Amino acid sequence: MGDFGSNGPSSMSILMYPWLAFGHMTAFLHLSNKLAEKGHKIVFLLPKKALNQVKPLNLYPNLITFHTISIPHVKGLPPGAETNSDVPFFLTHLLAVAMNQTRPEVETILRTNKPDLVFYDSADWIPEIAKPVGAKTVCFNTVSAASIALTLVPAAEREIIDGKEMSAEELAKPPLGYPSSKVVLLAHEARTLSFVWKRHEGIGSFFDGKVTAMRNCDAIAIRTCRETEGKFCDYIGNQYNKPVYLTGPVLPVDELDKPSLEPRWADWLEQFSPGSVVFCAFGSQPVVDKIDQFQELCLGLEATGLPFLVAIKPPSGVSTVEEALPEGFQERVRGRGVVYGGWVQQPLVLNHPSVGCFVSHCGFGSMWESLMSDCQMVLVPQHGEQILNARLMAGEMEVAVEVERGENGWFSRRSLEDAVKSVMGGGSEVGEKVRKNHEKWRCVLSDSGFADGYISKFEQNLIDLVKS
Ligand SMILES: C[C@@H]1O[C@@H](OC[C@H]2O[C@@H](Oc3cc4c(O)cc(O)cc4[o+]c3-c3ccc(O)c(O)c3)[C@H](O)[C@@H](O)[C@@H]2O)[C@H](O)[C@H](O)[C@H]1O
Ligand SMILES: O=c1ccn([C@@H]2O[C@H](COP(=O)(O)OP(=O)(O)O[C@H]3OC[C@@H](O)[C@H](O)[C@H]3O)[C@@H](O)[C@H]2O)c(=O)[nH]1
């Protein structure tokens, strides 16, 4: 085995197989770009339908090769479903079943490619098929260390009594030794965690899958940094008794220099004064279950009186965002407000000079992208890990405002309007505080040596792992 890496004569060959969700595939691809920049070769496995969307993000087509995988149909899934974007949230476990059925195809690819390393997050059987071909395995987590530490460590195991739902209080209890009292869930929020321990036929629970994935890998990797989540990473390392490699934020900074925002949005945003537009996006998968909450979101933005652009998937039960809009809404906001159900280039929109505020569901990818932008941030998290990310941003880092919710967990148009106005109007104490703190973090994170330092260390960790 020769020397590896940016300074060595030979490169590592790496296979990547992320969970079938755009938030995960994009994070894996950003990391692939960083490793390709250092001369390593990557074979990237993904479903056919995802190829067109992900391909433009490949900055090193000579080193990163896409290999499409056939995702079999599983009874209960919509016909042709291949990624999380095609599947309602409550059917996600069936997509995991479909991913498991790709094992024979992945095994053949592994035997042919014989990579040095395999990166995965959800396909917990990867170590079983990688070992025989001599590949080392890395479980690369694209979600926050805090959300893993709260629910996906051995100490978070729960005794599930079949047929009995866990109470919200039980769900909210952090595992022994959990290192934060701020990044936690309230009882009503913890209900969104019930999926973690729920058993499904053929695949067990989400908890079982993730713990197996992290127990059996050679190293755990997390897309985070010590400065924001050090104590959670240490906790995870101790729980699994294995190394935890950190990649840092892994954002495609150079791409932002390219003036390639689609003209339809560039032209639309251009009409408004600098920092005046509210951009709202809720990630790559359908997250708002209830049409009423979808409408409160629209009405709250309308009430701010500011120009706004919303990129969001339709709520459950309808197939287009237009069907879900409140009555008369489009006429009232014509010229200053757009709700769009398709894909927009989020990092480029966030960096457009007219955009001054980001209303986000607080997915971990969006969290990094917003930290690197100079937008004010309003958080409307929908599910467990997004709520924890929001606590990290609003509670620990104090860089954002989280929208207030009632006892039932619902937010109102008024609470959204208030949150946006608190960060967009001049002279608000909270608005100034989050702006200042955000600016401090942005300086730290965008320092040229910061991200590069993480990636260099990460590359060295991988080289040592492969040689071991
Ligand atoms: C099995 C079905 O899955 C459910 O949806 C899963 C979504 O999970 C996201 O990933 C995580 C979510 C959470 C969370 O909400 C709360 C937590 O405390 C921890 C996590 O962790 C993860 C996670 C962690 C590590 C890792 O390597 C991962 O790959 C994920 C994921 O981002 C998203 O794409 C999934 O849709 C769904 O609710 C369904 O009801 C379940 O049946
Ligand atoms: O219209 C869109 C929607 C999304 N995106 C991009 O897609 C990515 C979405 O990832 P997020 O992590 O924010 O959110 P998702 O809900 O899609 O992801 C999910 O899986 C990945 C985890 O890190 C998230 O925490 C989890 O919520 C971001 O990089 C965002 O810029 C677009 O570019 N355009």
Coordinates of C-alpha atoms in Angstrom, one line a residue, residues 6-364:
S6 CA -2.8 15.4 -1.4
N7 CA 0.9 15.1 -0.8
G8 CA 1.3 11.4 -1.6
P9 CA 1.7 9.7 -5.0
S10 CA -1.4 7.6 -4.9
S11 CA -5.0 8.4 -4.1
M12 CA -7.6 6.6 -2.1
S13 CA -10.6 5.1 -3.9
I14 CA -13.9 5.7 -2.1
L15 CA -17.4 4.5 -2.6
M16 CA -20.3 6.6 -1.3
Y17 CA -23.8 5.3 -0.7
P18 CA -26.0 7.9 1.1
W19 CA -29.5 7.7 2.4
L20 CA -32.0 8.3 -0.5
A21 CA -32.8 11.9 0.5
F22 CA -31.5 15.0 -1.2
G23 CA -30.3 16.6 2.1
H24 CA -28.1 13.5 2.6
M25 CA -27.0 13.1 -1.0
T26 CA -26.0 16.8 -1.3
A27 CA -24.0 16.6 1.9
F28 CA -22.2 13.4 0.7
L29 CA -21.5 15.1 -2.6
H30 CA -20.0 18.3 -1.0
L31 CA -17.7 16.0 1.0
S32 CA -16.8 14.1 -2.2
N33 CA -15.8 17.4 -3.8
K34 CA -13.5 18.2 -0.9
L35 CA -11.9 14.8 -1.1
A36 CA -11.6 14.9 -4.9
E37 CA -9.9 18.3 -4.5
K38 CA -7.2 16.4 -2.7
G39 CA -6.9 13.9 -5.5
H40 CA -9.0 11.0 -4.3
K41 CA -11.4 9.1 -6.6
I42 CA -15.0 8.6 -5.7
V43 CA -17.7 6.3 -7.0
F44 CA -21.1 7.8 -5.9
L45 CA -24.2 5.6 -5.8
L46 CA -27.6 7.2 -6.1
P47 CA -31.0 6.5 -7.6
K48 CA -31.6 7.3 -11.3
K49 CA -34.1 10.1 -10.6
A50 CA -31.7 11.9 -8.4
L51 CA -28.9 12.1 -11.0
N52 CA -30.0 15.3 -12.9
Q53 CA -30.5 17.3 -9.7
V54 CA -27.2 16.2 -8.1
K55 CA -24.9 16.1 -11.1
P56 CA -24.5 19.9 -11.4
L57 CA -23.0 19.9 -7.9
N58 CA -20.1 17.7 -9.0
L59 CA -17.1 20.0 -9.2
Y60 CA -14.7 17.2 -10.2
P61 CA -16.3 15.1 -12.9
N62 CA -12.9 13.5 -13.8
L63 CA -12.6 12.1 -10.2
I64 CA -16.2 11.7 -9.1
T65 CA -18.2 9.1 -11.0
F66 CA -21.9 8.6 -10.6
H67 CA -23.3 5.1 -10.6
T68 CA -27.1 4.8 -10.6
I69 CA -28.8 2.1 -8.5
S70 CA -32.2 0.6 -9.3
I71 CA -34.5 1.2 -6.3
P72 CA -37.1 -1.6 -6.3
H73 CA -40.8 -1.0 -5.8
V74 CA -42.0 -1.9 -2.3
K75 CA -45.7 -2.4 -1.6
G76 CA -47.1 0.7 0.0
L77 CA -44.7 3.2 -1.7
P78 CA -46.0 5.5 -4.5
P79 CA -45.1 4.0 -7.9
G80 CA -41.6 5.1 -9.0
A81 CA -40.6 6.4 -5.6
E82 CA -36.8 6.5 -5.4
T83 CA -36.1 9.3 -2.9
N84 CA -37.6 10.9 0.2
S85 CA -39.0 13.7 -1.9
D86 CA -41.4 11.1 -3.5
V87 CA -42.5 9.7 -0.2
P88 CA -44.8 11.0 2.6
F89 CA -42.9 11.3 5.9
F90 CA -44.9 8.4 7.6
L91 CA -43.9 6.0 4.9
T92 CA -40.1 6.6 5.1
H93 CA -39.5 3.2 6.6
L94 CA -40.7 1.6 3.3
L95 CA -38.0 3.5 1.5
A96 CA -35.5 2.1 3.9
V97 CA -36.9 -1.4 3.0
A98 CA -36.3 -0.6 -0.7
M99 CA -32.8 0.6 0.0
N100 CA -32.1 -2.7 1.8
Q101 CA -33.1 -4.6 -1.3
T102 CA -30.3 -2.9 -3.3
R103 CA -27.7 -4.9 -1.3
P104 CA -26.9 -7.5 -4.0
E105 CA -26.3 -4.7 -6.6
V106 CA -24.1 -2.8 -4.2
E107 CA -22.2 -6.0 -3.3
T108 CA -21.4 -6.6 -7.0
I109 CA -20.2 -3.0 -7.4
L110 CA -18.0 -3.4 -4.3
R111 CA -16.5 -6.7 -5.7
T112 CA -15.7 -4.9 -9.0
N113 CA -14.4 -1.6 -7.5
K114 CA -12.6 -2.9 -4.4
P115 CA -12.5 0.6 -2.8
D116 CA -10.2 1.5 0.1
L117 CA -13.2 3.1 1.9
V118 CA -17.0 3.0 1.9
F119 CA -19.0 5.9 3.3
Y120 CA -22.7 5.3 4.2
D121 CA -25.3 6.4 6.7
S122 CA -28.4 4.3 6.5
A123 CA -27.4 1.1 4.7
D124 CA -26.3 -0.5 8.0
W125 CA -25.3 -3.8 6.2
I126 CA -22.4 -2.0 4.4
P127 CA -19.7 -3.2 6.9
E128 CA -20.8 -6.9 6.2
I129 CA -20.2 -6.6 2.5
A130 CA -17.2 -4.2 2.7
K131 CA -15.0 -6.2 5.0
P132 CA -14.7 -9.2 2.6
V133 CA -13.2 -6.9 -0.1
G134 CA -10.8 -5.3 2.4
A135 CA -12.6 -1.9 2.5
K136 CA -12.7 0.2 5.7
T137 CA -16.1 1.7 6.5
V138 CA -17.1 5.2 7.7
C139 CA -20.6 5.9 8.9
F140 CA -20.9 9.6 7.8
N141 CA -23.7 11.4 9.6
T142 CA -25.2 14.5 7.9
V143 CA -27.4 15.5 10.9
S144 CA -26.2 17.3 14.0
A145 CA -24.2 15.6 16.7
A146 CA -26.8 16.8 19.2
S147 CA -29.6 14.8 17.5
I148 CA -27.5 11.7 17.4
A149 CA -26.4 12.2 21.1
L150 CA -30.0 12.6 22.3
T151 CA -31.5 9.5 20.6
L152 CA -29.1 7.3 18.7
V153 CA -26.5 6.2 21.3
P154 CA -26.6 2.9 23.3
A155 CA -27.6 4.8 26.4
A156 CA -30.8 5.9 24.6
E157 CA -32.1 2.4 24.2
R158 CA -35.7 2.1 25.4
E159 CA -37.6 -0.9 26.4
I160 CA -40.5 -1.0 24.0
I161 CA -43.7 -2.7 25.2
D162 CA -45.4 -3.9 22.0
G163 CA -48.6 -2.1 21.3
K164 CA -48.0 0.5 24.0
E165 CA -47.0 4.1 22.9
M166 CA -44.3 5.7 24.9
S167 CA -45.5 8.8 26.8
A168 CA -44.2 12.2 25.6
E169 CA -42.3 12.6 29.0
E170 CA -40.5 9.2 28.4
L171 CA -39.6 10.3 24.9
A172 CA -38.3 13.6 26.1
K173 CA -35.9 12.1 28.7
P174 CA -32.3 12.5 27.5
P175 CA -30.0 9.5 28.0
L176 CA -27.7 9.3 31.0
G177 CA -24.7 11.7 30.7
Y178 CA -26.3 13.7 27.8
P179 CA -24.2 16.9 27.8
S180 CA -26.7 19.7 27.5
S181 CA -29.7 21.1 29.3
K182 CA -30.5 23.6 26.6
V183 CA -30.5 21.4 23.5
V184 CA -33.4 19.2 24.6
L185 CA -37.1 18.8 23.6
L186 CA -40.2 19.8 25.5
A187 CA -42.7 17.0 26.1
H188 CA -45.0 18.0 23.2
E189 CA -42.1 18.3 20.8
A190 CA -40.7 14.9 21.8
R191 CA -43.8 13.2 20.3
T192 CA -42.1 13.7 16.9
L193 CA -39.4 11.3 18.2
S194 CA -41.8 8.3 18.6
F195 CA -40.6 7.0 15.1
V196 CA -37.1 6.5 16.5
W197 CA -38.0 3.4 18.6
K198 CA -41.0 2.2 16.7
R199 CA -40.4 -1.3 15.2
H200 CA -41.2 -2.0 11.6
E201 CA -41.5 -5.4 10.0
G202 CA -38.4 -6.6 8.3
I203 CA -36.2 -3.6 9.4
G204 CA -36.6 -3.2 13.1
S205 CA -36.6 0.3 14.4
F206 CA -34.8 3.4 13.2
F207 CA -32.8 3.3 16.5
D208 CA -31.7 -0.3 15.8
G209 CA -30.6 0.6 12.3
K210 CA -28.6 3.7 13.3
V211 CA -27.0 2.0 16.3
T212 CA -26.0 -1.0 14.1
A213 CA -24.6 1.4 11.5
M214 CA -22.4 3.2 14.1
R215 CA -21.4 0.1 16.0
N216 CA -20.2 -1.8 13.0
C217 CA -18.3 0.9 11.1
D218 CA -14.6 1.4 11.5
A219 CA -15.1 5.1 12.2
I220 CA -18.0 7.5 12.8
A221 CA -17.9 10.8 10.9
I222 CA -20.1 13.8 11.5
R223 CA -20.6 16.9 9.4
T224 CA -20.0 19.3 12.2
C225 CA -17.2 21.1 14.1
R226 CA -15.9 21.1 17.7
E227 CA -16.6 24.9 18.0
T228 CA -20.4 24.3 17.7
E229 CA -20.9 20.7 18.9
G230 CA -17.7 19.5 20.6
K231 CA -19.4 18.1 23.8
F232 CA -21.9 16.1 21.8
C233 CA -19.2 14.6 19.6
D234 CA -17.2 13.5 22.7
Y235 CA -20.3 12.0 24.2
I236 CA -21.0 10.0 21.0
G237 CA -17.3 8.8 20.8
N238 CA -17.5 7.6 24.4
Q239 CA -20.8 5.9 23.8
Y240 CA -19.5 3.9 20.9
N241 CA -16.0 3.7 22.1
K242 CA -14.6 4.6 18.7
P243 CA -13.1 7.5 16.8
V244 CA -15.4 10.3 15.7
Y245 CA -13.9 12.2 12.7
L246 CA -15.3 15.7 12.0
T247 CA -15.5 17.1 8.5
G248 CA -16.4 20.7 9.5
P249 CA -19.3 22.4 7.7
V250 CA -18.3 21.2 4.2
L251 CA -19.9 23.9 2.0
P252 CA -19.1 24.6 -1.6
V253 CA -17.9 28.1 -1.0
D254 CA -16.3 28.6 -4.5
E255 CA -19.6 27.8 -6.2
L256 CA -21.1 31.0 -4.7
D257 CA -18.7 33.1 -6.8
K258 CA -20.4 31.8 -9.9
P259 CA -23.2 34.1 -11.0
S260 CA -25.5 31.2 -11.9
L261 CA -28.7 31.9 -10.0
E262 CA -31.6 31.0 -12.5
P263 CA -32.6 34.3 -14.2
R264 CA -36.2 33.9 -13.2
W265 CA -35.2 34.3 -9.5
A266 CA -32.3 36.7 -10.1
D267 CA -34.6 39.0 -12.0
W268 CA -37.4 38.7 -9.5
L269 CA -35.1 39.4 -6.5
E270 CA -33.4 42.3 -8.3
Q271 CA -36.5 44.5 -8.1
F272 CA -36.3 44.8 -4.3
S273 CA -34.0 46.8 -2.2
P274 CA -30.9 45.2 -0.5
G275 CA -31.7 43.0 2.5
S276 CA -35.5 43.5 2.2
V277 CA -36.7 40.1 1.0
V278 CA -37.7 37.2 3.2
F279 CA -36.6 33.8 1.8
C280 CA -38.4 30.8 3.2
A281 CA -37.4 27.2 2.5
F282 CA -38.2 23.9 4.2
G283 CA -35.7 21.5 2.7
S284 CA -35.8 18.8 0.2
Q285 CA -38.6 16.7 1.5
P286 CA -42.2 17.2 2.4
V287 CA -42.2 18.3 6.1
V288 CA -45.3 20.3 6.8
D289 CA -48.0 17.6 7.4
K290 CA -50.9 19.8 8.1
I291 CA -52.5 22.1 5.5
D292 CA -53.5 24.6 8.3
Q293 CA -49.8 25.0 9.3
F294 CA -48.9 25.5 5.7
Q295 CA -51.5 28.3 5.4
E296 CA -50.4 29.9 8.7
L297 CA -46.9 30.1 7.2
C298 CA -48.2 31.8 4.1
L299 CA -50.4 34.2 6.0
G300 CA -47.6 35.0 8.5
L301 CA -45.3 36.0 5.6
E302 CA -48.1 38.0 4.0
A303 CA -48.7 39.9 7.3
T304 CA -45.0 41.0 7.5
G305 CA -45.7 43.4 4.6
L306 CA -42.3 42.4 3.2
P307 CA -41.5 40.8 -0.2
F308 CA -41.0 37.1 0.1
L309 CA -40.1 33.9 -1.8
V310 CA -41.1 30.5 -0.4
A311 CA -39.7 27.2 -1.7
I312 CA -41.6 24.4 -0.1
K313 CA -43.1 21.0 -0.9
P314 CA -46.9 20.7 -0.8
P315 CA -48.4 19.5 2.6
S316 CA -49.8 16.0 3.0
G317 CA -53.0 15.4 1.1
V318 CA -52.5 17.8 -1.9
S319 CA -50.2 17.4 -4.9
T320 CA -49.3 21.1 -5.6
V321 CA -48.6 24.1 -3.4
E322 CA -51.1 26.1 -5.4
E323 CA -53.9 23.8 -4.1
A324 CA -52.9 24.5 -0.6
L325 CA -52.7 28.3 -0.6
P326 CA -55.2 30.3 1.5
E327 CA -58.1 31.8 -0.4
G328 CA -57.3 35.0 -2.2
F329 CA -53.7 34.8 -1.1
Q330 CA -52.1 35.0 -4.6
E331 CA -54.1 38.1 -5.6
R332 CA -53.2 39.8 -2.3
V333 CA -49.5 39.2 -2.5
R334 CA -49.1 39.5 -6.3
G335 CA -45.9 41.4 -7.2
R336 CA -44.3 40.9 -3.8
G337 CA -44.8 37.3 -2.7
V338 CA -44.2 33.9 -4.5
V339 CA -44.8 30.4 -3.2
Y340 CA -43.0 27.8 -5.3
G341 CA -43.2 24.1 -5.1
G342 CA -40.0 23.3 -7.1
W343 CA -36.3 23.3 -6.5
V344 CA -34.5 26.6 -6.1
Q345 CA -30.7 27.1 -5.7
Q346 CA -30.9 27.8 -2.0
P347 CA -27.2 28.7 -1.3
L348 CA -27.3 31.2 -4.2
V349 CA -30.7 32.7 -3.1
L350 CA -29.4 33.1 0.4
N351 CA -26.4 35.1 -0.9
H352 CA -28.4 37.3 -3.2
P353 CA -28.1 41.0 -2.0
S354 CA -31.8 41.5 -1.9
V355 CA -32.4 38.7 0.6
G356 CA -32.2 39.8 4.2
C357 CA -34.0 37.1 6.2
F358 CA -34.2 33.3 6.0
V359 CA -37.2 31.5 7.4
S360 CA -36.0 27.9 7.7
H361 CA -37.1 24.5 8.9
C362 CA -33.6 24.2 10.2
G363 CA -32.4 21.1 8.4
F364 CA -28.7 20.7 9.2

